[in-house]
CSV table of N, CA and C in Angstrom, one decimal:
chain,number,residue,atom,x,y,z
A,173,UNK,N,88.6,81.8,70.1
A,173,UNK,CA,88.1,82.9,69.3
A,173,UNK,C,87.1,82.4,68.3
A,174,UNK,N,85.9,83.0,67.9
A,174,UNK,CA,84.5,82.7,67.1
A,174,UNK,C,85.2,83.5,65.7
A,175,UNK,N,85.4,82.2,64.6
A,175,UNK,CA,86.1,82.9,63.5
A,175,UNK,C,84.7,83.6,62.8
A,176,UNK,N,83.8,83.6,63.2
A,176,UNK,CA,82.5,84.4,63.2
A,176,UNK,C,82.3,85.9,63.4
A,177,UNK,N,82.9,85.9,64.5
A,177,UNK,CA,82.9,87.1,65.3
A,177,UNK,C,81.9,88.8,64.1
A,178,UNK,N,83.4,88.6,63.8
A,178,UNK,CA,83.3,90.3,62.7
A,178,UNK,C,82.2,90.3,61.9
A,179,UNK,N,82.1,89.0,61.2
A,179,UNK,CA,81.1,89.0,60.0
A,179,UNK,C,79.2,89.2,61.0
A,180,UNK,N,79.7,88.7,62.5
A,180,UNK,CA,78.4,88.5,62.9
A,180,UNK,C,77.9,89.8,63.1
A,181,UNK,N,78.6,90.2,64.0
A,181,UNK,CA,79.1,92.1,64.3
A,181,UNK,C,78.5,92.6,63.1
A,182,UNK,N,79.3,92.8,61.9
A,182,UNK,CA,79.1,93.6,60.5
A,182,UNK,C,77.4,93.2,60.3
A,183,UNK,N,76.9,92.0,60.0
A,183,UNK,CA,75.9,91.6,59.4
A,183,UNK,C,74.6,92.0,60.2
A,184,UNK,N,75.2,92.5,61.6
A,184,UNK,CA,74.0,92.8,62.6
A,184,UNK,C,73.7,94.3,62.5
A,185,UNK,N,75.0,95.0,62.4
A,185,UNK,CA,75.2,96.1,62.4
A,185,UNK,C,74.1,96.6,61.2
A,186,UNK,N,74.3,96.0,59.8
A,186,UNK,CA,74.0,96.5,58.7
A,186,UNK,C,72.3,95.9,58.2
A,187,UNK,N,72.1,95.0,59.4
A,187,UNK,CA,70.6,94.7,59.1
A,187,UNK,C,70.6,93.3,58.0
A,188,UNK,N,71.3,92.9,58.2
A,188,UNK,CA,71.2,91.2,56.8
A,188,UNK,C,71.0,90.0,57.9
A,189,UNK,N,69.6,90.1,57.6
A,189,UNK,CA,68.8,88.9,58.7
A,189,UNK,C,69.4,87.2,57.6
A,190,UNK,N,69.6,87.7,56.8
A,190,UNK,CA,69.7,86.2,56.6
A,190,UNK,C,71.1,85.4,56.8
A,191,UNK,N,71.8,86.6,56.7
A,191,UNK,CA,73.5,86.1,56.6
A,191,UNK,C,73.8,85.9,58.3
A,192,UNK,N,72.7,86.7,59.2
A,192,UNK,CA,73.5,86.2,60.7
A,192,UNK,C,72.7,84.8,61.1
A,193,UNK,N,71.4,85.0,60.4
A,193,UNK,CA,71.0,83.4,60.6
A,193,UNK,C,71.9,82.6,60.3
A,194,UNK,N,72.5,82.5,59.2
A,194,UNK,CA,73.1,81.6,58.4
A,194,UNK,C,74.3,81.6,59.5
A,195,UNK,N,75.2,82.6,59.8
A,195,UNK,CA,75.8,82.8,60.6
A,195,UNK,C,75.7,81.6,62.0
A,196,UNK,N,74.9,82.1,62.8
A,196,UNK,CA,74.4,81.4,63.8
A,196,UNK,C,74.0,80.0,64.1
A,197,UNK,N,73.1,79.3,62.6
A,197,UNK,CA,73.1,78.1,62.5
A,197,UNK,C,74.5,77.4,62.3
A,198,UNK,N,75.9,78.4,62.0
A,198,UNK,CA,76.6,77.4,61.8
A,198,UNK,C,77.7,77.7,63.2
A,199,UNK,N,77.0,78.1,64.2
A,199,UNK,CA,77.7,77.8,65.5
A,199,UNK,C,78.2,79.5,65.9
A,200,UNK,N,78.0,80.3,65.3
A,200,UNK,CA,78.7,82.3,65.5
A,200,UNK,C,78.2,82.4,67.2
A,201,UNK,N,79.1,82.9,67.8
A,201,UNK,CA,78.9,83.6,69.4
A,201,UNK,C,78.1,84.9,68.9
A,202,UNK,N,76.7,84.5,69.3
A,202,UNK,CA,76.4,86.3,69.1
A,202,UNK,C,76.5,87.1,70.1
A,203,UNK,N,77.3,86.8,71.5
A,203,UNK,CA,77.5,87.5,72.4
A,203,UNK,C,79.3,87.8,71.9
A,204,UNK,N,79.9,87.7,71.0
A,204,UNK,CA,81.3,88.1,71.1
A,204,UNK,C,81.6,89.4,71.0
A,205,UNK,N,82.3,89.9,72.0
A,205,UNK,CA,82.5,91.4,72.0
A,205,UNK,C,83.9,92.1,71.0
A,206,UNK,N,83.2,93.3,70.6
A,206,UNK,CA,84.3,93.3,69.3
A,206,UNK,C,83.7,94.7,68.2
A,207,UNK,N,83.8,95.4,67.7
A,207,UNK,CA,83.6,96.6,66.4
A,207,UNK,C,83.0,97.6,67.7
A,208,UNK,N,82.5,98.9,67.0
A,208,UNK,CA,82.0,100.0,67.5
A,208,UNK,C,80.7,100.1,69.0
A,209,UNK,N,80.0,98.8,68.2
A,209,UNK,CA,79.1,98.9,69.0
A,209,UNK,C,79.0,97.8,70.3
A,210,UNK,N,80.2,97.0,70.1
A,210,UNK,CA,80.4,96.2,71.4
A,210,UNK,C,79.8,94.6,71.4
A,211,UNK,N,78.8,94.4,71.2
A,211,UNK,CA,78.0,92.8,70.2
A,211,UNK,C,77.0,92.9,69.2
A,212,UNK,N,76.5,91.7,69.1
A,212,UNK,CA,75.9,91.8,67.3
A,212,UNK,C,74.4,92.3,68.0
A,213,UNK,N,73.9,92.5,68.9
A,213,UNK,CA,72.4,92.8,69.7
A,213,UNK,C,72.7,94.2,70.0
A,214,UNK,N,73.8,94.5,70.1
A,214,UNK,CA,74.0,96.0,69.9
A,214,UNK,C,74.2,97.1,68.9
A,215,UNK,N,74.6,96.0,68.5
A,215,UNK,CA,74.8,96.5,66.7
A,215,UNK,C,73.7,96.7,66.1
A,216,UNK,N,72.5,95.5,65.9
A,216,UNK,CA,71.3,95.2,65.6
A,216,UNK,C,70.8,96.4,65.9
A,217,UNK,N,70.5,96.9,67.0
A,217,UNK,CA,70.1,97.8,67.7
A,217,UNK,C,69.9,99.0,67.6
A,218,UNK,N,71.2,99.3,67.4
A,218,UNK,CA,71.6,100.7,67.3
A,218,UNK,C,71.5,101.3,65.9
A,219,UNK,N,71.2,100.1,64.8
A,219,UNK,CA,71.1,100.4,63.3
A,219,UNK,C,69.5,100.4,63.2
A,220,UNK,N,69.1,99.9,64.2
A,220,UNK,CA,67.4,100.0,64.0
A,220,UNK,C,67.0,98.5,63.6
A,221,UNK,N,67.6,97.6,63.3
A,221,UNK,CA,67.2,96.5,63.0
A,221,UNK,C,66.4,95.9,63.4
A,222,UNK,N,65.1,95.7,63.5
A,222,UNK,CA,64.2,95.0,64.6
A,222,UNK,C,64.4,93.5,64.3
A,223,UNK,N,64.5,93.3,63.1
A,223,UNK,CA,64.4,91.5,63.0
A,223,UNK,C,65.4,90.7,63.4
A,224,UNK,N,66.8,91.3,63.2
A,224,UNK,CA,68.0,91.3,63.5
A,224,UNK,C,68.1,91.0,65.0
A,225,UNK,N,67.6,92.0,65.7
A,225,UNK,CA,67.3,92.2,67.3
A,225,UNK,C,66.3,91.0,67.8
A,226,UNK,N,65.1,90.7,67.2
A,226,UNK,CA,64.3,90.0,67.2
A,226,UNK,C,65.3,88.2,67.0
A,227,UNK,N,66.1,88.2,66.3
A,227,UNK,CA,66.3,87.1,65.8
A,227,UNK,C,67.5,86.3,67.1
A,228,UNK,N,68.4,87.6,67.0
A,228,UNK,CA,69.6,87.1,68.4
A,228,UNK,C,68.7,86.9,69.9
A,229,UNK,N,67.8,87.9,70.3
A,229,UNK,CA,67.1,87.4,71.4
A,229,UNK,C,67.0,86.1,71.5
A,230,UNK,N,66.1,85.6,70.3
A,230,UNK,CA,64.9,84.5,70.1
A,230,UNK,C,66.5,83.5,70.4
A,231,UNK,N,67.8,83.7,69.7
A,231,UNK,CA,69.2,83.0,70.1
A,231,UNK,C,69.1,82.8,71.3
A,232,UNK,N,69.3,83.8,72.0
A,232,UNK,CA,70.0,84.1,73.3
A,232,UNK,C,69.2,83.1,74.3
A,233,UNK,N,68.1,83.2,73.9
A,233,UNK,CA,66.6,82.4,75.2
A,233,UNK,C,67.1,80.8,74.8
């Protein structure tokens, strides 16, 4: 389990590019499935976040 998970979810959801970076550099699953919107690129997404969206991609590749 990614003790990451929630905060990554929340922080995507809500648009705070800096806290999922911070997140992510320190090892967060941004594919962990989990809250309303199912992962943090969905979250990102659905809140409108483009940089957020932009930032897990640029992860994911």
């Amino acid at each position: 389990t990614d003790p990451y998970e929630r905060c990554t979810i929340w922080a995507s959801e809500y648009g705070h590019e800096k806290v999922v970076q911070t997140l992510l550099d320190r090892g967060a699953d941004f594919n962990a499935q989990g809250g309303l919107y199912g992962n943090a690129l969905q979250a990102a997404s659905e809140g409108g976040h483009e940089k957020v969206v932009q930032l897990l991609r640029d992860k994911k590749l």
